[in-house]
XYZ file of C-alpha atoms in Angstrom:
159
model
C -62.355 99.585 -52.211
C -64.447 96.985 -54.066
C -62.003 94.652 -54.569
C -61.431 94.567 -50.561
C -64.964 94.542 -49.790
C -65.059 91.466 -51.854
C -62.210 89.951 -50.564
C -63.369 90.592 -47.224
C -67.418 89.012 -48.032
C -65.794 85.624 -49.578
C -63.343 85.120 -46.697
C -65.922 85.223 -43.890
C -68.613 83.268 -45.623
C -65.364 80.837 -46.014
C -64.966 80.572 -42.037
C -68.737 80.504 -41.771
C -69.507 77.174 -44.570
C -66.696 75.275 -42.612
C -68.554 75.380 -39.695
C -71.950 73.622 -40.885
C -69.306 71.117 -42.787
C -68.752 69.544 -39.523
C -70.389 66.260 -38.428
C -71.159 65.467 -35.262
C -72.782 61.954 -33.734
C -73.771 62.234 -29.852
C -73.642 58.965 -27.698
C -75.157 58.241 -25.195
C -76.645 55.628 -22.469
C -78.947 54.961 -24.892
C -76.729 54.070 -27.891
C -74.012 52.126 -26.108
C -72.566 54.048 -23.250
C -73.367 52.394 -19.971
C -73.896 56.046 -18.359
C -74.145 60.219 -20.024
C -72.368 61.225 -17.286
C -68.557 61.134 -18.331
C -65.240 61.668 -16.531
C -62.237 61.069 -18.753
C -62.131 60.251 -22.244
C -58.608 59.043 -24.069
C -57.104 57.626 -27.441
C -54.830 54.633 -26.561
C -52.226 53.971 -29.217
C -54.591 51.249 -31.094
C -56.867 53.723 -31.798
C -59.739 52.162 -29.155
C -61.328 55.322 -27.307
C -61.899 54.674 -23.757
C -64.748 56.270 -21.990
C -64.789 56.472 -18.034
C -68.437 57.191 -16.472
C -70.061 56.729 -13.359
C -71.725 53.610 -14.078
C -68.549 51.541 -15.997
C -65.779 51.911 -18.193
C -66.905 51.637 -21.980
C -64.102 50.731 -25.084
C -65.325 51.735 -27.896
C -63.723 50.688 -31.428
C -65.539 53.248 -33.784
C -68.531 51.266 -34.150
C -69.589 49.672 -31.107
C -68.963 50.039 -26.874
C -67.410 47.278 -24.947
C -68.218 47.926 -21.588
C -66.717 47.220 -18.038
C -68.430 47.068 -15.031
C -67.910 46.038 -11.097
C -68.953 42.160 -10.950
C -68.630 41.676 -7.152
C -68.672 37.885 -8.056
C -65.437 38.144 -10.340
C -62.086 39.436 -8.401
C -60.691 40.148 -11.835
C -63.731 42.538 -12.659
C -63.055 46.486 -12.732
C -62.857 47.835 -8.835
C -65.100 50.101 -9.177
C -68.407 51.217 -11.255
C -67.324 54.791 -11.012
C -64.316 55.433 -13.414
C -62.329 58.388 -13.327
C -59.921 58.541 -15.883
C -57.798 55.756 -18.766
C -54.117 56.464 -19.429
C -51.461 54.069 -21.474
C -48.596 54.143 -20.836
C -45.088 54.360 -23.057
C -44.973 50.284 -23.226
C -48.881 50.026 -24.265
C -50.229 48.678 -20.592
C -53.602 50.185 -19.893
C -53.928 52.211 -16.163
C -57.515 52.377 -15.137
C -58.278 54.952 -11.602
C -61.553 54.281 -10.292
C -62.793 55.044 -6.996
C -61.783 51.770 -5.315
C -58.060 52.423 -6.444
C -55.672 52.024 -9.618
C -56.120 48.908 -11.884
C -54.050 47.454 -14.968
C -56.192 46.086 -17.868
C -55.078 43.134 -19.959
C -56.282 43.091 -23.212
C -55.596 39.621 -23.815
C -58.076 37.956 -21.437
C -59.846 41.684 -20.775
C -59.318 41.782 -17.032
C -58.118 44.279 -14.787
C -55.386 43.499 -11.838
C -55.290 45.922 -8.853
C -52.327 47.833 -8.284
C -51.220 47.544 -4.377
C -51.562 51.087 -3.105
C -51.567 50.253 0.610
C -50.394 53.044 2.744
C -51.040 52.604 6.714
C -52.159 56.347 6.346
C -54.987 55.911 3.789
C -57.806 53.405 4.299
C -58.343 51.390 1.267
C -62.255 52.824 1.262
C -60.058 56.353 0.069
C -58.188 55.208 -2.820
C -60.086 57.338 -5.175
C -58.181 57.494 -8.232
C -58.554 61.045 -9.903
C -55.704 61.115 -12.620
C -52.651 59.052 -13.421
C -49.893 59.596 -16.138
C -46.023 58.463 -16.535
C -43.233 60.546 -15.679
C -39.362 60.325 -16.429
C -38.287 61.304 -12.422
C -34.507 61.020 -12.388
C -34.041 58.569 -15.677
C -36.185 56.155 -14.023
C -39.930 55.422 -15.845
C -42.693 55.964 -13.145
C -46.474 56.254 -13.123
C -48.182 58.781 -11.343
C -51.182 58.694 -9.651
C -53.335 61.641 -8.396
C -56.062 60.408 -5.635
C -58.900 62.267 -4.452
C -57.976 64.630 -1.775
C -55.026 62.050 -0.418
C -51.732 62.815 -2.466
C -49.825 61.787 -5.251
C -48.709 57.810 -5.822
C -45.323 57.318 -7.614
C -45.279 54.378 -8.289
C -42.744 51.813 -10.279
C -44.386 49.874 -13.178
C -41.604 47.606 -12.637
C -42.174 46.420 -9.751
């Protein structure tokens, strides 16, 4: 009965020193992110973590935050200040949903390209983007995109 009681002391201080092993960092607007507030987070497949907020979309490389944000000035700025989720896709392209819509990021000249959702149903003031990911629908690749109280986009990276 010992033995067990001992057993059962050194396994639960076990789980209990694992817990204050673990290491945590906050960020925040203050050391890098362009806003606290955040919407989506996600790994792409080069390791960069991409942070969507309300105030800009931040890249952040494990030491320091490149950030996006609306430049009304630049038509290849982000859409939208208010960034709502990051997903890559199976070839490595980068889909950005914001509130003004869906955009594609190139990361050779870091500039985003808006994806044509025009629908004569949905004014283009309602393309809030709230999740997008890539489906196999019928052995054809397609990316999905969830708006904001307005549907589902399927939509053919393609073209």
């Amino acid at each position: 009965m010992k033995r067990l009681k001992l057993i059962l002391t050194l396994l639960l201080l076990a789980g209990t020193t694992s817990i204050y092993g673990q290491m945590a960092r906050l960020y925040t607007s203050g050391s890098g992110l362009p806003n606290s507030r955040i919407n989506d987070i996600y790994q792409d497949s080069r390791g960069f973590i991409w942070v969507s907020t309300e105030n800009g979309l931040s890249r952040f490389d494990g030491m320091d935050f490149t950030t996006f944000h609306f430049d009304r000035n630049n038509s290849n700025s982000i859409a939208s200040d208010l960034v709502t989720t990051v997903f890559e896709d199976s070839f490595g392209t980068i889909w950005v949903g914001t509130s003004a819509g869906l955009q594609i990021f190139d990361e050779e000249y870091f500039t985003f390209t808006s994806v044509d959702l025009m629908d004569p149903d949905m004014p283009a003031s309602d393309q809030h983007i709230s999740s997008v990911l890539e489906a196999d629908i019928f052995g054809e690749r397609r990316i999905i995109a969830a708006t904001s109280g307005h549907g589902i986009y399927i939509i053919d990276p393609a073209g």
